[in-house]
Coordinates of C-alpha atoms in Angstrom, one line a residue:
M1465 CA -6.8 -43.8 -24.8
E1466 CA -7.7 -42.8 -21.0
T1467 CA -6.4 -38.6 -21.2
Y1468 CA -3.4 -38.0 -18.7
T1469 CA -4.2 -36.1 -15.7
Y1470 CA -1.6 -34.0 -14.6
T1471 CA 0.2 -34.6 -10.8
P1472 CA 0.3 -31.6 -8.6
L1473 CA 3.6 -29.7 -8.7
D1474 CA 4.9 -29.3 -4.4
L1475 CA 4.8 -26.0 -4.5
N1476 CA 6.1 -24.8 -1.2
E1477 CA 9.6 -25.8 -2.9
P1478 CA 11.2 -25.0 -6.2
S1479 CA 9.7 -27.4 -8.2
F1480 CA 8.6 -28.4 -12.1
R1481 CA 8.1 -31.2 -15.1
L1482 CA 10.9 -32.0 -17.4
L1483 CA 9.6 -34.0 -20.8
R1484 CA 11.2 -37.2 -21.7
L1485 CA 11.4 -37.1 -25.4
F1486 CA 11.7 -40.6 -26.7
G1487 CA 14.2 -41.5 -29.1
G1488 CA 12.3 -43.5 -32.4
T1489 CA 10.0 -42.3 -35.4
G1490 CA 6.3 -43.2 -35.3
R1491 CA 3.6 -41.5 -32.9
L1492 CA 5.2 -38.9 -30.4
Q1493 CA 6.2 -40.9 -27.0
C1494 CA 7.0 -39.0 -23.7
E1495 CA 7.3 -39.1 -19.5
L1496 CA 6.7 -36.2 -17.9
V1497 CA 9.1 -36.6 -14.5
H1498 CA 8.9 -33.4 -11.2
A1499 CA 12.0 -32.6 -11.0
F1500 CA 14.0 -29.7 -7.9
L1501 CA 15.8 -26.2 -9.0
S1502 CA 18.0 -27.0 -6.4
P1503 CA 22.0 -28.4 -7.2
E1504 CA 21.6 -31.9 -5.7
E1505 CA 19.1 -32.9 -7.4
M1506 CA 19.4 -30.7 -11.2
M1507 CA 19.2 -33.4 -13.7
D1508 CA 20.8 -32.3 -17.3
Y1509 CA 18.2 -30.5 -19.8
E1510 CA 17.8 -28.3 -21.9
A1511 CA 15.2 -25.7 -22.5
V1512 CA 13.2 -24.7 -26.0
S1513 CA 12.2 -21.1 -26.6
Y1514 CA 8.9 -20.8 -29.5
T1515 CA 6.0 -19.7 -30.0
W1516 CA 2.7 -21.5 -29.3
G1517 CA 0.8 -20.6 -32.6
S1518 CA -2.7 -21.9 -32.5
A1519 CA -4.7 -22.8 -29.4
H1520 CA -6.1 -25.4 -30.5
R1521 CA -5.0 -29.3 -29.5
L1522 CA -5.6 -30.4 -32.7
A1523 CA -2.6 -33.3 -32.1
S1524 CA -1.1 -35.5 -29.2
I1525 CA 1.0 -36.9 -27.6
E1526 CA 1.6 -40.4 -25.5
I1527 CA 2.8 -40.1 -22.0
H1528 CA 3.9 -43.0 -20.5
D1529 CA 2.5 -43.2 -16.6
A1530 CA 1.6 -46.2 -15.0
S1531 CA -0.7 -46.2 -18.2
I1532 CA 0.4 -45.4 -21.1
K1533 CA -2.6 -41.8 -21.7
K1534 CA -3.0 -39.0 -23.6
L1535 CA -2.4 -35.6 -23.6
A1536 CA -3.4 -32.9 -26.3
I1537 CA -0.8 -30.4 -27.9
S1538 CA -1.0 -28.4 -31.0
Y1539 CA 0.3 -29.1 -33.7
N1540 CA 3.6 -26.8 -34.3
L1541 CA 4.0 -28.3 -31.3
S1542 CA 3.3 -31.6 -32.5
L1543 CA 6.0 -30.8 -35.0
L1544 CA 8.2 -29.5 -33.0
L1545 CA 8.3 -32.7 -31.0
R1546 CA 9.4 -34.2 -34.5
D1547 CA 11.9 -32.1 -35.1
L1548 CA 13.4 -32.4 -32.2
R1549 CA 13.4 -36.1 -32.2
H1550 CA 16.2 -38.8 -32.0
H1551 CA 15.7 -41.1 -34.6
R1552 CA 17.0 -44.0 -32.3
R1553 CA 15.1 -45.1 -30.1
N1554 CA 17.6 -45.7 -27.1
E1555 CA 18.7 -42.2 -27.5
D1556 CA 16.1 -40.4 -25.2
R1557 CA 16.1 -36.9 -24.8
M1558 CA 14.7 -34.3 -21.9
L1559 CA 12.8 -31.7 -22.4
W1560 CA 11.3 -28.1 -20.6
I1561 CA 9.0 -26.6 -22.8
D1562 CA 6.4 -24.6 -20.5
A1563 CA 2.8 -25.6 -22.6
I1564 CA 3.5 -29.6 -21.5
C1565 CA 6.0 -29.1 -18.5
I1566 CA 2.9 -26.5 -16.6
N1567 CA -0.7 -27.1 -16.4
Q1568 CA -2.3 -25.0 -18.3
D1569 CA -5.5 -25.6 -16.1
S1570 CA -4.6 -24.6 -12.6
T1571 CA -4.4 -20.6 -12.1
V1572 CA -1.7 -21.7 -8.8
E1573 CA 0.3 -23.2 -10.4
H1574 CA 1.2 -21.8 -13.5
N1575 CA 1.3 -18.0 -11.2
H1576 CA 4.7 -20.6 -9.6
Q1577 CA 5.8 -21.4 -12.7
V1578 CA 6.3 -18.1 -14.0
Q1579 CA 8.3 -17.5 -10.8
Q1580 CA 11.0 -19.1 -11.3
M1581 CA 10.6 -19.6 -15.2
A1582 CA 14.5 -17.5 -15.0
E1583 CA 15.9 -20.5 -12.7
I1584 CA 14.7 -23.0 -15.1
Y1585 CA 16.0 -21.4 -19.0
R1586 CA 19.2 -20.1 -16.8
N1587 CA 19.7 -24.0 -15.4
A1588 CA 18.7 -26.1 -18.3
Q1589 CA 22.6 -26.5 -20.1
R1590 CA 21.3 -25.2 -23.5
V1591 CA 18.1 -23.3 -24.4
I1592 CA 16.8 -24.0 -28.5
V1593 CA 15.2 -22.0 -30.5
W1594 CA 13.1 -23.5 -32.6
L1595 CA 11.7 -21.2 -35.5
G1596 CA 9.3 -23.5 -37.6
T1597 CA 9.5 -25.6 -40.5
P1598 CA 11.7 -23.8 -42.8
D1599 CA 11.3 -22.3 -47.2
H1600 CA 13.6 -23.0 -50.1
E1601 CA 14.7 -19.4 -49.5
T1602 CA 15.2 -20.4 -45.3
E1603 CA 16.6 -23.1 -45.3
R1604 CA 18.7 -22.1 -48.7
A1605 CA 20.0 -19.2 -45.6
M1606 CA 20.5 -21.4 -42.6
L1607 CA 22.9 -24.0 -45.4
S1608 CA 24.3 -20.8 -45.7
L1609 CA 25.1 -19.6 -42.2
T1610 CA 26.2 -23.7 -41.1
K1611 CA 29.0 -22.9 -43.5
L1612 CA 29.8 -19.7 -41.7
Q1613 CA 29.4 -22.0 -38.7
I1614 CA 32.2 -24.7 -40.2
L1615 CA 34.9 -22.1 -41.4
F1616 CA 34.6 -20.6 -38.0
K1617 CA 35.0 -23.9 -35.7
D1618 CA 37.9 -24.7 -39.0
M1619 CA 39.4 -21.5 -38.5
K1620 CA 39.1 -20.9 -34.8
W1621 CA 37.9 -17.7 -35.0
K1622 CA 35.0 -16.7 -31.8
A1623 CA 32.3 -14.5 -33.3
S1624 CA 33.3 -11.8 -32.0
E1625 CA 37.0 -11.7 -35.0
I1626 CA 36.1 -13.0 -37.8
P1627 CA 38.2 -11.2 -39.7
T1628 CA 37.0 -8.5 -42.6
S1629 CA 38.8 -10.6 -45.7
A1630 CA 37.4 -14.1 -44.1
R1631 CA 33.8 -12.6 -44.2
E1632 CA 34.7 -10.8 -47.5
S1633 CA 35.5 -14.4 -49.1
F1634 CA 33.3 -15.9 -48.2
L1635 CA 30.2 -13.6 -49.0
S1636 CA 31.7 -14.4 -52.9
G1637 CA 31.2 -17.6 -52.5
E1638 CA 27.7 -17.9 -51.6
E1639 CA 27.0 -14.2 -54.4
R1640 CA 25.4 -17.2 -57.3
D1641 CA 22.5 -17.5 -53.9
G1642 CA 23.0 -14.3 -52.1
D1643 CA 19.6 -13.1 -53.4
D1644 CA 17.4 -16.1 -51.9
I1645 CA 20.1 -15.9 -48.6
R1646 CA 19.3 -12.0 -48.1
L1647 CA 15.2 -13.1 -48.5
G1648 CA 15.4 -15.8 -46.4
L1649 CA 17.2 -13.7 -44.1
K1650 CA 14.7 -11.5 -44.6
R1651 CA 11.8 -14.3 -43.1
I1652 CA 13.5 -15.5 -40.5
F1653 CA 14.3 -12.7 -38.3
A1654 CA 10.5 -11.4 -39.3
H1655 CA 9.6 -14.2 -37.9
R1656 CA 7.0 -13.9 -34.9
W1657 CA 9.7 -15.6 -32.2
F1658 CA 11.6 -11.9 -32.2
R1659 CA 8.4 -10.2 -30.9
R1660 CA 7.1 -13.0 -28.7
V1661 CA 7.6 -11.3 -25.1
W1662 CA 8.7 -14.6 -22.9
I1663 CA 12.1 -15.1 -25.2
L1664 CA 12.9 -12.4 -24.2
Q1665 CA 13.5 -14.0 -20.6
E1666 CA 14.3 -17.7 -22.5
V1667 CA 17.8 -15.3 -24.8
G1668 CA 18.7 -14.0 -21.6
N1669 CA 19.0 -16.0 -19.3
A1670 CA 20.8 -19.2 -21.6
R1671 CA 23.8 -19.9 -21.3
A1672 CA 24.0 -21.2 -24.2
A1673 CA 21.9 -21.8 -26.8
L1674 CA 20.1 -23.2 -30.4
I1675 CA 18.6 -22.3 -32.8
H1676 CA 16.7 -25.0 -34.4
Y1677 CA 14.8 -23.9 -38.0
G1678 CA 13.5 -27.8 -39.1
R1679 CA 16.3 -30.1 -38.8
M1680 CA 18.5 -27.1 -39.1
T1681 CA 20.8 -25.8 -36.0
L1682 CA 23.2 -22.9 -35.8
R1683 CA 24.6 -21.6 -32.3
S1684 CA 23.4 -18.0 -31.5
A1685 CA 26.6 -16.3 -31.9
I1686 CA 26.7 -17.6 -35.3
F1687 CA 23.2 -16.7 -35.8
S1688 CA 23.1 -12.8 -33.8
L1689 CA 25.8 -11.9 -36.1
A1690 CA 24.0 -13.2 -40.0
P1691 CA 22.3 -8.8 -40.1
S1692 CA 26.0 -7.8 -39.9
I1693 CA 27.7 -10.8 -41.9
F1694 CA 25.2 -9.7 -45.1
G1695 CA 24.3 -5.8 -44.4
I1696 CA 21.1 -6.7 -43.8
K1697 CA 18.5 -4.4 -41.8
I1698 CA 16.6 -5.7 -38.6
D1699 CA 14.9 -3.1 -36.9
S1700 CA 16.1 -2.2 -32.9
H1701 CA 13.8 -4.4 -31.7
C1702 CA 15.0 -7.7 -33.3
Q1703 CA 18.8 -6.5 -32.5
A1704 CA 17.8 -6.2 -29.4
V1705 CA 16.8 -10.1 -29.0
L1706 CA 20.0 -10.8 -31.3
D1707 CA 22.5 -9.1 -28.5
L1708 CA 21.5 -10.7 -25.8
M1709 CA 21.3 -14.5 -27.3
P1710 CA 24.7 -16.1 -25.9
G1711 CA 27.7 -15.0 -28.0
S1712 CA 26.5 -12.6 -29.5
P1713 CA 29.4 -9.8 -29.8
A1714 CA 26.6 -7.2 -27.7
N1715 CA 25.7 -10.2 -24.7
S1716 CA 27.3 -7.9 -22.2
R1717 CA 26.0 -4.5 -22.8
M1718 CA 22.6 -5.6 -22.6
R1719 CA 23.4 -7.4 -19.9
G1720 CA 22.2 -5.7 -16.7
K1721 CA 20.3 -3.6 -17.3
D1722 CA 16.9 -2.0 -15.5
L1723 CA 14.0 -2.3 -15.6
L1724 CA 13.1 1.2 -17.3
T1725 CA 15.4 0.1 -20.0
L1726 CA 14.5 -2.9 -20.9
L1727 CA 10.6 -1.5 -21.0
Q1728 CA 12.4 0.7 -23.8
Y1729 CA 14.0 -2.0 -25.7
F1730 CA 11.2 -3.6 -25.9
R1731 CA 8.0 -2.0 -25.7
E1732 CA 6.8 -3.8 -28.9
A1733 CA 6.9 -7.4 -27.4
Q1734 CA 4.4 -9.2 -27.8
A1735 CA 2.4 -11.0 -25.3
A1736 CA -1.3 -13.1 -24.8
I1737 CA -1.7 -12.2 -21.7
E1738 CA -1.0 -8.0 -20.7
H1739 CA 1.1 -9.1 -18.1
D1740 CA 3.3 -11.0 -19.5
R1741 CA 4.0 -7.6 -20.5
I1742 CA 6.3 -6.7 -17.7
Y1743 CA 6.5 -9.9 -16.3
A1744 CA 8.8 -11.5 -18.8
L1745 CA 11.6 -8.3 -18.1
L1746 CA 12.0 -8.7 -14.4
R1747 CA 13.9 -12.5 -14.4
L1748 CA 16.3 -10.2 -16.5
C1749 CA 16.7 -7.4 -14.1
P1750 CA 19.6 -7.0 -11.8
D1751 CA 17.4 -7.5 -8.7
N1752 CA 14.9 -10.3 -11.0
G1753 CA 12.1 -7.5 -10.5
R1754 CA 11.9 -7.9 -6.3
G1755 CA 9.0 -6.4 -5.3
L1756 CA 6.3 -7.4 -7.9
I1757 CA 5.1 -10.6 -7.3
V1758 CA 3.7 -12.0 -10.4
S1759 CA -0.4 -12.0 -10.3
Y1760 CA -2.4 -13.4 -12.8
G1761 CA -5.4 -12.6 -10.9
T1762 CA -4.3 -8.5 -10.3
P1763 CA -5.7 -5.7 -13.1
I1764 CA -3.6 -4.2 -15.1
P1765 CA -3.2 -0.4 -13.8
D1766 CA -2.4 -2.0 -10.5
V1767 CA 0.1 -3.9 -12.5
I1768 CA 1.3 -0.3 -14.2
S1769 CA 1.8 0.7 -10.6
K1770 CA 4.5 -1.8 -8.8
A1771 CA 5.8 -1.3 -11.6
V1772 CA 5.8 2.5 -11.8
E1773 CA 6.6 2.1 -7.5
H1774 CA 10.0 -0.7 -8.4
I1775 CA 11.2 1.9 -11.3
C1776 CA 11.1 5.3 -8.4
H1777 CA 11.2 3.0 -5.4
R1778 CA 8.4 3.9 -3.7
E1779 CA 5.1 4.9 -4.5
I1780 CA 3.8 7.5 -7.6
P1781 CA -0.1 8.0 -5.5
E1782 CA -2.7 7.9 -8.2
T1783 CA -5.1 10.7 -7.4
P1784 CA -6.6 12.6 -8.7
R1785 CA -6.0 10.3 -12.0
P1786 CA -3.8 7.1 -12.7
L1787 CA -0.2 7.9 -14.0
Y1788 CA -1.0 6.4 -17.0
S1789 CA -4.6 4.9 -18.6
S1790 CA -3.6 1.8 -19.5
L1791 CA -0.4 -0.4 -20.4
Q1792 CA -0.4 0.4 -24.3
D1793 CA -0.2 4.0 -23.0
F1794 CA 2.9 3.1 -20.4
L1795 CA 4.8 2.1 -22.5
Q1796 CA 3.6 4.2 -25.6
H1797 CA 5.5 7.1 -23.0
I1798 CA 8.0 5.0 -22.1
D1799 CA 10.8 7.1 -23.3
N1800 CA 8.5 10.8 -21.1
F1801 CA 8.5 8.5 -17.9
H1802 CA 10.9 10.7 -16.0
E1803 CA 8.7 13.9 -17.3
D1804 CA 5.7 12.0 -16.8
V1805 CA 6.8 11.0 -13.0
L1806 CA 8.6 14.9 -12.1
R1807 CA 4.6 16.1 -13.5
R1808 CA 2.7 13.6 -10.9
L1809 CA 5.0 14.1 -8.4
G1810 CA 4.0 18.1 -8.6
E1811 CA 0.5 17.8 -9.3
L1812 CA 0.8 16.5 -5.8
E1813 CA -1.6 18.8 -2.9
D1814 CA 0.1 17.2 0.2
Q1815 CA 4.0 16.7 -0.3
D1816 CA 4.2 15.0 3.7
D1817 CA 5.0 11.6 2.1
L1818 CA 7.8 12.9 -0.2
R1819 CA 9.4 14.4 3.4
T1820 CA 9.7 10.9 4.5
D1821 CA 11.1 9.7 1.8
V1822 CA 14.1 12.4 1.5
S1823 CA 14.4 12.0 5.9
S1824 CA 16.7 9.1 5.1
R1825 CA 19.8 8.9 2.8
H1826 CA 18.9 6.2 1.4
G1827 CA 15.0 8.0 0.5
H1828 CA 17.3 10.7 -1.2
D1829 CA 19.5 8.5 -3.5
T1830 CA 16.7 6.2 -4.5
L1831 CA 14.3 9.2 -6.0
R1832 CA 17.7 11.5 -7.4
Q1833 CA 18.4 7.9 -9.5
T1834 CA 14.5 8.6 -10.4
F1835 CA 15.6 11.6 -11.9
D1836 CA 18.9 10.7 -12.5
Q1837 CA 18.3 11.2 -16.2
Q1838 CA 20.6 8.3 -17.9
H1839 CA 18.6 7.0 -21.0
G1840 CA 18.4 9.2 -22.5
V1841 CA 17.3 13.1 -23.2
I1842 CA 14.6 14.6 -21.7
E1843 CA 13.5 18.2 -23.1
V1844 CA 11.4 19.5 -19.3
T1845 CA 9.7 22.4 -20.7
E1846 CA 9.3 25.8 -18.7
T1847 CA 5.8 24.9 -18.2
T1848 CA 7.0 22.2 -15.4
T1849 CA 9.0 23.7 -14.7
V1850 CA 6.8 26.2 -13.5
R1851 CA 4.4 23.4 -12.0
F1852 CA 7.1 23.0 -10.2
A1853 CA 7.9 26.9 -8.5
R1854 CA 4.6 25.6 -7.5
S1855 CA 3.5 22.9 -5.9
R1856 CA 4.2 22.3 -2.1
Q1857 CA 7.3 20.4 -2.5
G1858 CA 8.9 22.3 -5.7
E1859 CA 11.9 22.5 -3.8
L1860 CA 12.7 18.8 -3.6
L1861 CA 11.4 18.7 -6.8
L1862 CA 13.4 20.9 -9.1
Y1863 CA 16.2 20.2 -7.4
L1864 CA 16.3 17.0 -8.5
L1865 CA 16.1 18.1 -12.5
L1866 CA 18.8 20.6 -11.4
Q1867 CA 21.0 17.1 -10.1
T1868 CA 20.1 15.5 -13.4
S1869 CA 23.9 17.5 -15.0
R1870 CA 22.0 19.0 -17.8
K1871 CA 21.1 22.7 -18.2
I1872 CA 17.5 23.7 -17.0
A1873 CA 16.1 27.1 -17.8
I1874 CA 14.5 28.5 -14.7
T1875 CA 12.6 31.7 -17.0
E1876 CA 10.5 34.6 -15.0
A1877 CA 7.9 33.1 -15.0
T1878 CA 9.3 30.4 -13.1
L1879 CA 10.1 32.9 -10.5
L1880 CA 7.3 33.9 -10.2
A1881 CA 5.9 31.0 -9.4
A1882 CA 8.4 30.1 -6.6
A1883 CA 7.7 33.8 -4.4
E1884 CA 4.1 33.8 -5.2
N1885 CA 4.3 30.5 -3.3
E1886 CA 3.2 30.6 0.5
H1887 CA 4.3 27.7 1.5
A1888 CA 7.5 26.4 0.2
G1889 CA 8.8 29.7 -2.6
E1890 CA 11.7 30.9 0.3
E1891 CA 13.5 27.3 -0.5
I1892 CA 12.8 27.0 -3.8
L1893 CA 14.0 30.3 -5.0
G1894 CA 17.0 29.4 -2.8
L1895 CA 17.5 26.8 -4.2
I1896 CA 17.2 28.6 -7.8
L1897 CA 18.0 32.1 -8.0
P1898 CA 21.6 30.9 -8.4
T1899 CA 21.5 30.0 -12.2
A1900 CA 19.1 32.5 -13.4
E1901 CA 20.2 35.4 -14.9
K1902 CA 19.4 38.9 -12.9
S1903 CA 17.1 39.7 -16.4
I1904 CA 14.1 37.8 -15.4
I1905 CA 14.0 38.9 -11.7
T1906 CA 11.3 42.2 -12.9
E1907 CA 8.9 44.2 -11.4
K1908 CA 6.4 41.5 -11.7
V1909 CA 8.7 38.9 -9.7
I1910 CA 8.8 41.6 -6.7
E1911 CA 5.0 42.3 -6.0
A1912 CA 4.5 38.6 -6.3
A1913 CA 6.4 38.4 -2.8
A1914 CA 5.4 41.2 -2.2
A1915 CA 2.1 40.6 -1.9
N1916 CA 3.0 36.5 -0.1
L1917 CA 1.4 36.6 2.5
A1918 CA 3.0 32.7 5.0
Q1919 CA 6.6 33.8 3.0
G1920 CA 6.7 37.4 1.3
K1921 CA 9.7 39.2 3.4
A1922 CA 12.3 36.1 3.4
I1923 CA 12.3 35.8 0.0
L1924 CA 12.5 39.4 -0.7
E1925 CA 15.5 39.0 1.8
L1926 CA 16.7 36.9 -1.2
V1927 CA 15.9 38.9 -4.3
L1928 CA 16.5 42.0 -4.0
P1929 CA 19.9 41.7 -3.5
K1930 CA 19.8 41.0 -7.3
A1931 CA 16.9 43.0 -8.0
E1932 CA 17.5 46.5 -10.2
T1933 CA 17.0 49.7 -8.1
S1934 CA 14.1 50.3 -10.9
I1935 CA 12.5 47.7 -10.9
I1936 CA 11.3 47.9 -7.9
T1937 CA 8.7 50.2 -7.9
E1938 CA 5.0 51.6 -6.6
K1939 CA 3.1 48.6 -7.2
A1940 CA 5.9 46.4 -4.9
I1941 CA 4.6 48.8 -1.3
V1942 CA 1.5 48.9 -2.4
A1943 CA 1.7 44.9 -2.0
A1944 CA 3.1 45.2 -0.1
A1945 CA 0.8 47.5 2.2
A1946 CA -1.4 45.1 1.5
N1947 CA 0.3 42.3 3.2
W1948 CA -1.9 42.1 6.4
A1949 CA 0.4 39.7 7.0
Q1950 CA 4.0 41.2 6.9
G1951 CA 3.2 44.3 5.0
K1952 CA 5.2 46.2 7.9
A1953 CA 8.5 43.8 7.7
I1954 CA 7.9 44.3 3.6
F1955 CA 7.4 47.8 3.3
E1956 CA 11.0 48.3 5.8
L1957 CA 13.3 45.5 3.1
I1958 CA 12.0 47.6 0.4
L1959 CA 12.2 50.8 1.2
S1960 CA 15.8 50.1 2.7
K1961 CA 16.8 48.5 -0.9
A1962 CA 14.3 52.0 -2.4
E1963 CA 13.5 55.4 -3.0
T1964 CA 10.6 56.7 -0.9
S1965 CA 9.1 58.2 -4.3
I1966 CA 8.2 54.5 -4.9
I1967 CA 5.2 55.5 -2.2
T1968 CA 1.9 56.7 -3.8
E1969 CA -1.5 57.3 -3.5
K1970 CA -2.7 54.0 -4.3
A1971 CA -0.1 53.1 -1.8
I1972 CA -0.8 54.8 1.3
V1973 CA -5.2 54.3 0.1
A1974 CA -4.1 49.9 1.0
A1975 CA -2.6 50.9 3.5
A1976 CA -5.0 52.4 5.5
A1977 CA -7.5 50.3 3.8
E1978 CA -5.4 47.2 6.0
G1979 CA -5.8 49.0 8.8
K1980 CA -2.4 50.5 11.4
A1981 CA 0.6 48.9 11.3
V1982 CA 1.7 49.6 7.6
L1983 CA -0.4 52.4 7.8
E1984 CA 2.0 54.5 9.8
L1985 CA 4.9 53.1 8.4
I1986 CA 3.9 54.4 5.3
L1987 CA 2.3 57.8 6.9
S1988 CA 6.2 58.3 8.6
K1989 CA 7.8 58.2 5.5
A1990 CA 4.7 59.4 3.2
N1991 CA 4.7 62.8 1.0
T1992 CA 2.4 64.5 2.6
S1993 CA 1.1 65.6 -1.6
I1994 CA 0.0 62.1 -1.4
I1995 CA -2.1 62.7 1.8
T1996 CA -6.0 62.7 -0.6
E1997 CA -9.1 62.7 0.1
K1998 CA -9.5 58.8 -1.4
A1999 CA -6.6 58.3 2.2
I2000 CA -8.2 59.3 4.0
V2001 CA -11.1 57.9 3.4
A2002 CA -10.4 54.8 3.5
A2003 CA -8.9 54.7 7.0
A2004 CA -11.9 56.5 8.1
K2005 CA -13.9 53.0 6.9
Q2006 CA -11.7 50.9 9.8
V2007 CA -12.4 53.0 13.0
H2008 CA -13.6 50.1 13.9
K2009 CA -9.7 48.4 14.5
K2010 CA -7.5 49.4 17.7
G2011 CA -6.3 53.3 17.0
I2012 CA -7.0 53.6 13.8
L2013 CA -9.0 56.7 14.9
G2014 CA -5.7 58.0 15.7
L2015 CA -3.8 57.8 12.9
I2016 CA -6.6 59.4 10.8
F2017 CA -6.2 62.7 12.6
S2018 CA -3.2 62.4 11.9
C2019 CA -3.0 61.8 8.4
L2020 CA -5.4 64.8 8.5
S2021 CA -3.4 66.8 10.8
K2022 CA -0.8 66.6 8.2
C2023 CA -3.5 67.1 5.2
Q2024 CA -3.8 70.8 3.7
R2025 CA -7.4 70.4 4.0
T2026 CA -9.6 71.2 1.0

């Protein structure tokens, strides 16, 4: 029999194929029909969610085209089709099954179909979840759930409204086979279908869903309640899958989650192709993953970067190293995503792009949203705040942290780092000082500010009003004296707060080494007893600087000659 060859889809349109599964027994006979995802041309169909199993194509179906042709499929898929096929010959079933309806040998078509897969499942009359062939225990569990389904229908209860008395009455009636039922349920919820990443989009976009185990069927609303009714413990990933199902009491809570939250919920989901661990979640997002283009030719590091950019609403530079070394690294650390991004921004040398981002209200809002810690407790360590206080864009980073409504510990080390910051120290201290304890303004902080060539004066104007006089020491004067850029202004500012007694021999020596401006001011305030030989020697070495010689003689006139 001739092998079937796919007729290409119109990839400029929302086109897709449907499988018409002919009713009957014996050989599997089908027809492939081209369809479109448009209201005026929509056909009724059911979409199937399942696990592929082995990729080896050991079975086949007959495709009715101009002539009957053979299409090779997996053995697992042949079992699925036999379970779903109606036995009456005149009862066909229109299905969408990815392994058959997508030409798996065409990457271009595969990309096109993946982009619209959410719409395919969303427009289906219902989604059929096929879990394979049952054994004794799983069959017994499904039969028990089927009884519960009939009870619900007869009593006209919603699945989320089962009374406690009815639940207890039902369980007592099942107690004889209780162990088998619970074992069967544990096996069902351990099925590899729950780990397949694409099923999230498939059930998450379904209008209605039907669980198939062999030829037994169960509505998803009942199925999602099974663990709580029978007291079965399942892991958080499996529970999140059940919560996504149509009719689940938690379904509304799972709707509208952003990409970051979905990655946190489903980090353990599995896929044959790494890209799918991100791509399969996009159409569950409120924005449908806007800006993220499905492309299986894109290297994984670039896929990760695009996902990070999507979550943050901005590009996160990858220099000097990638934010995440691999997809596994990304998913393993997804709970710490915000801090990872904050750390990366704190490492940046150039803040121009970041400043541009916040120059508009939109940019500011999206960045603030990026660091809004609504996804759980994120520990921001002293190391993190110190790194931000040293960075060029530290003001923005610390502002975003402070806006998260969580207490950020501001320590002496944080103030010290800000006092040393020649690019943004004034802005950073202006931001964090109102929340800082007075006790962390120490001698080291004052000294660092006095030595700051670019912003020392402005920083001290912020810090000194909150500082105790006792911490303004000789070290601050020495640092100011050595500050060739702002030393004089800083010296005046310090002396307005402190006593002249802190002007020591070291300060005179430091000022003399720098030159005229600071030395002249210090000499006017200094006690002549501290003008020693060391100070005169330091001044004498600066004779090449204009005006310094006059200061030397002034020094000599104030000294006691020895």
